Amino acid sequence: MPTQIKNKEGAELFSHEGELREALEAAAEERVDLTKAVLDGVDLSGMNLEDMNLRQVSLRGANLRGANLENANLAGANLLEAHLRGANLEHTDMREVLLAGANLEGCNLEGARLVGANLAGINAQGANLEGSDLARANLEGSNLEGCNLEDARMSEANLSRVNLRRANLEGADLDGANLTRADLRSANLEKADLRDSLLEGANLRDANLEKAQLDRAHLTNACFDSANLERASFAAATLTGASFHGANLDRVKGFKMPEPE
């Protein structure tokens, strides 16, 4: 008996003899357009879905561990609580995707487009997000410890309460981002753009901010203890209650030590 893959309206997108996984493998091989397909809870672990059109697909709670989704189109997809540990999402289109609560630990997301995506509460520890576009994405409360975010674009992203300990953010664009109470201990923020960002109560102890731009940033009660701030710029930044004990302030621009509260 053939297995049917249907879209959200109940229309058939593809039919194949065998189990659902076999049908999906056949669809992937034939590069079938699976826009709006309903695949909640399916096991796609280790599958090759490279270049597939999965736009607005529903994969809620699906198992995509170790799957290859390079260059796939997942724009607008529902991946809430999906398991993507170790998946390859290089250059994948994930604009406006729903990924809240998903497991992205160890994923390769290099160059992925995640503009406006909902990533609240994800676990992406150790993931590679180099050069990814996370502009206006919501990452509130997520775990990005040890992630590679070099040259990532995160302008106006919500990164409040995010764990970014030991993360590599060299050259990252965080212009206007919300990093309230973010944990950035020992993170590398060399040459990062943090202009107009919100870092109230953030912990940047032992972080490297050499040549970082913090102009007009809101740094109330932020901790920069033992941080490297050599040649960083603080023009017009709000520094009320911020601490700089043991910080390297060599050749810092626009900096005036805040009065203790």
Short mmCIF file of C-alpha atoms in Angstrom, two decimals:
data_model
loop_
_atom_site.label_atom_id
_atom_site.label_comp_id
_atom_site.label_asym_id
_atom_site.label_seq_id
_atom_site.Cartn_x
_atom_site.Cartn_y
_atom_site.Cartn_z
CA MET A 1 0.00 0.00 0.00
CA PRO A 2 1.45 3.38 -1.00
CA THR A 3 2.35 5.97 1.62
CA GLN A 4 1.09 9.45 0.88
CA ILE A 5 2.79 12.70 1.87
CA LYS A 6 0.19 15.42 2.16
CA ASN A 7 0.29 19.16 2.75
CA LYS A 8 -1.55 21.15 5.41
CA GLU A 9 -4.63 21.36 3.19
CA GLY A 10 -4.75 17.57 2.79
CA ALA A 11 -3.63 17.56 -0.82
CA GLU A 12 -1.25 14.80 -1.90
CA LEU A 13 2.30 15.94 -2.66
CA PHE A 14 3.91 12.55 -3.23
CA SER A 15 3.04 8.86 -3.06
CA HIS A 16 5.36 5.87 -2.80
CA GLU A 17 5.20 2.20 -1.91
CA GLY A 18 6.58 1.39 1.54
CA GLU A 19 6.94 3.10 4.88
CA LEU A 20 7.02 6.88 5.36
CA ARG A 21 10.80 7.01 5.61
CA GLU A 22 11.11 5.15 2.32
CA ALA A 23 8.65 7.56 0.74
CA LEU A 24 10.67 10.52 1.98
CA GLU A 25 13.91 9.01 0.70
CA ALA A 26 12.29 8.58 -2.72
CA ALA A 27 10.94 12.13 -2.64
CA ALA A 28 14.38 13.45 -1.71
CA GLU A 29 16.01 11.48 -4.53
CA GLU A 30 13.51 12.88 -7.03
CA ARG A 31 13.78 16.40 -5.52
CA VAL A 32 10.01 16.60 -5.02
CA ASP A 33 8.66 19.97 -3.87
CA LEU A 34 7.32 19.30 -0.36
CA THR A 35 6.14 22.83 0.44
CA LYS A 36 3.74 22.82 3.43
CA ALA A 37 4.09 19.04 3.95
CA VAL A 38 3.00 17.70 7.35
CA LEU A 39 5.78 15.53 8.78
CA ASP A 40 5.35 15.96 12.52
CA GLY A 41 7.33 13.53 14.65
CA VAL A 42 8.88 11.64 11.73
CA ASP A 43 12.30 10.01 11.90
CA LEU A 44 14.57 11.64 9.32
CA SER A 45 17.81 10.95 11.16
CA GLY A 46 20.83 10.66 8.89
CA MET A 47 18.82 11.35 5.73
CA ASN A 48 20.15 13.32 2.78
CA LEU A 49 17.73 16.21 2.15
CA GLU A 50 20.22 18.50 0.42
CA ASP A 51 18.65 21.20 -1.81
CA MET A 52 15.12 20.06 -0.89
CA ASN A 53 12.22 22.53 -0.96
CA LEU A 54 10.68 22.16 2.51
CA ARG A 55 9.26 25.65 2.76
CA GLN A 56 6.59 26.04 5.47
CA VAL A 57 6.79 22.31 6.24
CA SER A 58 5.62 21.11 9.65
CA LEU A 59 8.33 19.01 11.33
CA ARG A 60 7.29 19.54 14.92
CA GLY A 61 9.11 17.11 17.21
CA ALA A 62 10.79 15.41 14.24
CA ASN A 63 14.10 13.56 14.52
CA LEU A 64 16.62 15.15 12.15
CA ARG A 65 19.77 14.11 14.00
CA GLY A 66 22.72 13.89 11.63
CA ALA A 67 20.55 14.74 8.62
CA ASN A 68 22.02 16.65 5.67
CA LEU A 69 19.92 19.73 4.89
CA GLU A 70 22.59 21.75 3.12
CA ASN A 71 21.07 24.44 0.87
CA ALA A 72 17.55 23.25 1.71
CA ASN A 73 14.67 25.72 1.85
CA LEU A 74 13.06 25.58 5.29
CA ALA A 75 11.76 29.14 5.30
CA GLY A 76 8.71 29.46 7.55
CA ALA A 77 8.96 25.82 8.69
CA ASN A 78 7.68 24.61 12.07
CA LEU A 79 10.51 22.77 13.84
CA LEU A 80 9.35 23.30 17.40
CA GLU A 81 11.03 20.82 19.77
CA ALA A 82 12.73 19.08 16.83
CA HIS A 83 15.97 17.13 17.34
CA LEU A 84 18.71 18.37 15.00
CA ARG A 85 21.82 17.36 16.92
CA GLY A 86 24.77 17.08 14.55
CA ALA A 87 22.70 18.01 11.49
CA ASN A 88 24.26 19.82 8.53
CA LEU A 89 22.34 23.03 7.85
CA GLU A 90 25.05 24.85 5.93
CA HIS A 91 23.62 27.68 3.80
CA THR A 92 20.08 26.51 4.61
CA ASP A 93 17.27 29.05 4.23
CA MET A 94 15.57 29.14 7.65
CA ARG A 95 14.05 32.61 7.60
CA GLU A 96 11.12 33.03 10.01
CA VAL A 97 11.47 29.39 11.08
CA LEU A 98 9.99 28.19 14.39
CA LEU A 99 12.74 26.40 16.31
CA ALA A 100 11.96 27.25 19.94
CA GLY A 101 13.12 24.53 22.31
CA ALA A 102 14.92 22.58 19.56
CA ASN A 103 18.20 20.68 20.03
CA LEU A 104 20.86 22.05 17.66
CA GLU A 105 23.87 20.86 19.63
CA GLY A 106 26.93 20.47 17.43
CA CYS A 107 25.07 21.50 14.25
CA ASN A 108 26.76 23.06 11.25
CA LEU A 109 24.85 26.25 10.44
CA GLU A 110 27.61 28.05 8.59
CA GLY A 111 26.10 30.69 6.33
CA ALA A 112 22.55 29.74 7.28
CA ARG A 113 19.84 32.40 6.93
CA LEU A 114 17.84 32.67 10.16
CA VAL A 115 16.47 36.20 9.83
CA GLY A 116 13.51 36.70 12.16
CA ALA A 117 13.61 33.08 13.35
CA ASN A 118 12.17 32.04 16.72
CA LEU A 119 15.04 30.22 18.46
CA ALA A 120 14.04 30.90 22.06
CA GLY A 121 15.39 28.34 24.50
CA ILE A 122 17.34 26.27 21.96
CA ASN A 123 20.38 24.21 22.90
CA ALA A 124 23.04 24.92 20.27
CA GLN A 125 26.10 24.28 22.40
CA GLY A 126 29.21 23.93 20.27
CA ALA A 127 27.35 24.66 17.02
CA ASN A 128 29.05 26.33 14.04
CA LEU A 129 27.20 29.51 13.07
CA GLU A 130 30.05 31.25 11.28
CA GLY A 131 28.74 33.86 8.84
CA SER A 132 25.10 33.05 9.62
CA ASP A 133 22.40 35.71 9.44
CA LEU A 134 20.43 35.95 12.70
CA ALA A 135 19.19 39.51 12.28
CA ARG A 136 16.06 40.15 14.37
CA ALA A 137 16.03 36.52 15.54
CA ASN A 138 14.73 35.64 19.00
CA LEU A 139 17.29 33.61 20.98
CA GLU A 140 16.12 34.52 24.46
CA GLY A 141 17.33 32.09 27.12
CA SER A 142 19.22 29.90 24.65
CA ASN A 143 22.42 27.94 25.24
CA LEU A 144 25.13 28.96 22.74
CA GLU A 145 28.10 28.06 24.92
CA GLY A 146 31.25 27.50 22.90
CA CYS A 147 29.54 28.35 19.60
CA ASN A 148 31.44 29.71 16.63
CA LEU A 149 29.64 32.93 15.63
CA GLU A 150 32.52 34.57 13.82
CA ASP A 151 31.29 37.26 11.41
CA ALA A 152 27.66 36.33 12.20
CA ARG A 153 25.03 38.99 11.66
CA MET A 154 22.87 39.45 14.78
CA SER A 155 21.74 43.05 14.48
CA GLU A 156 18.61 43.76 16.54
CA ALA A 157 18.48 40.12 17.70
CA ASN A 158 17.06 39.23 21.11
CA LEU A 159 19.89 37.56 23.03
CA SER A 160 18.69 38.33 26.53
CA ARG A 161 19.79 35.77 29.14
CA VAL A 162 21.68 33.78 26.50
CA ASN A 163 24.63 31.62 27.52
CA LEU A 164 27.54 32.67 25.29
CA ARG A 165 30.38 31.57 27.53
CA ARG A 166 33.58 30.91 25.58
CA ALA A 167 31.76 31.64 22.31
CA ASN A 168 33.68 33.06 19.35
CA LEU A 169 32.01 36.29 18.25
CA GLU A 170 34.96 37.82 16.46
CA GLY A 171 33.75 40.39 13.95
CA ALA A 172 30.10 39.68 14.75
CA ASP A 173 27.50 42.35 13.97
CA LEU A 174 25.50 42.90 17.18
CA ASP A 175 24.38 46.43 16.36
CA GLY A 176 21.23 47.17 18.36
CA ALA A 177 21.06 43.64 19.80
CA ASN A 178 19.46 42.94 23.20
CA LEU A 179 22.03 41.19 25.40
CA THR A 180 20.45 41.99 28.75
CA ARG A 181 21.92 39.70 31.45
CA ALA A 182 23.71 37.63 28.82
CA ASP A 183 26.59 35.42 30.00
CA LEU A 184 29.63 36.33 27.88
CA ARG A 185 32.36 35.18 30.23
CA SER A 186 35.59 34.36 28.40
CA ALA A 187 33.89 35.05 25.05
CA ASN A 188 35.90 36.40 22.11
CA LEU A 189 34.34 39.66 20.89
CA GLU A 190 37.36 41.05 19.08
CA LYS A 191 36.30 43.65 16.50
CA ALA A 192 32.62 42.95 17.28
CA ASP A 193 30.09 45.68 16.50
CA LEU A 194 28.07 46.32 19.68
CA ARG A 195 26.96 49.84 18.87
CA ASP A 196 23.55 50.77 20.33
CA SER A 197 23.34 47.33 21.95
CA LEU A 198 21.67 46.65 25.29
CA LEU A 199 24.06 44.94 27.72
CA GLU A 200 22.48 45.82 31.03
CA GLY A 201 23.59 43.37 33.72
CA ALA A 202 25.61 41.33 31.20
CA ASN A 203 28.64 39.37 32.43
CA LEU A 204 31.74 39.91 30.28
CA ARG A 205 34.34 38.84 32.83
CA ASP A 206 37.57 37.68 31.14
CA ALA A 207 36.09 38.42 27.69
CA ASN A 208 38.23 39.68 24.81
CA LEU A 209 36.82 42.94 23.42
CA GLU A 210 39.90 44.24 21.66
CA LYS A 211 38.88 46.84 19.05
CA ALA A 212 35.19 46.21 19.81
CA GLN A 213 32.75 49.04 19.10
CA LEU A 214 30.49 49.83 22.05
CA ASP A 215 29.46 53.35 21.05
CA ARG A 216 26.09 54.36 22.55
CA ALA A 217 25.73 50.93 24.15
CA HIS A 218 23.68 50.58 27.34
CA LEU A 219 26.07 48.97 29.83
CA THR A 220 24.34 49.65 33.15
CA ASN A 221 25.58 47.20 35.81
CA ALA A 222 27.55 45.19 33.24
CA CYS A 223 30.65 43.35 34.43
CA PHE A 224 33.91 43.83 32.50
CA ASP A 225 36.21 42.58 35.25
CA SER A 226 39.53 41.21 33.91
CA ALA A 227 38.30 41.78 30.32
CA ASN A 228 40.61 42.87 27.50
CA LEU A 229 39.29 46.21 26.23
CA GLU A 230 42.38 47.37 24.38
CA ARG A 231 41.47 49.94 21.70
CA ALA A 232 37.73 49.38 22.24
CA SER A 233 35.39 52.34 21.71
CA PHE A 234 32.87 53.50 24.33
CA ALA A 235 31.76 56.84 22.86
CA ALA A 236 28.47 58.01 24.44
CA ALA A 237 27.99 54.62 26.14
CA THR A 238 25.95 54.40 29.35
CA LEU A 239 28.27 52.99 32.04
CA THR A 240 26.29 53.52 35.25
CA GLY A 241 27.18 50.84 37.79
CA ALA A 242 29.43 48.93 35.35
CA SER A 243 32.57 47.34 36.83
CA PHE A 244 36.04 47.21 35.25
CA HIS A 245 38.20 45.66 37.99
CA GLY A 246 41.45 44.39 36.52
CA ALA A 247 40.34 45.15 32.95
CA ASN A 248 42.86 46.10 30.27
CA LEU A 249 41.88 49.66 29.30
CA ASP A 250 44.93 50.42 27.15
CA ARG A 251 44.14 52.98 24.43
CA VAL A 252 40.37 52.74 25.02
CA LYS A 253 38.41 55.45 23.20
CA GLY A 254 35.64 57.61 24.64
CA PHE A 255 35.86 55.92 28.04
CA LYS A 256 35.21 57.56 31.39
CA MET A 257 35.36 55.38 34.51
CA PRO A 258 31.82 55.23 35.96
CA GLU A 259 31.05 56.50 39.40
CA PRO A 260 30.32 53.68 41.87
CA GLU A 261 26.63 53.37 42.74
#
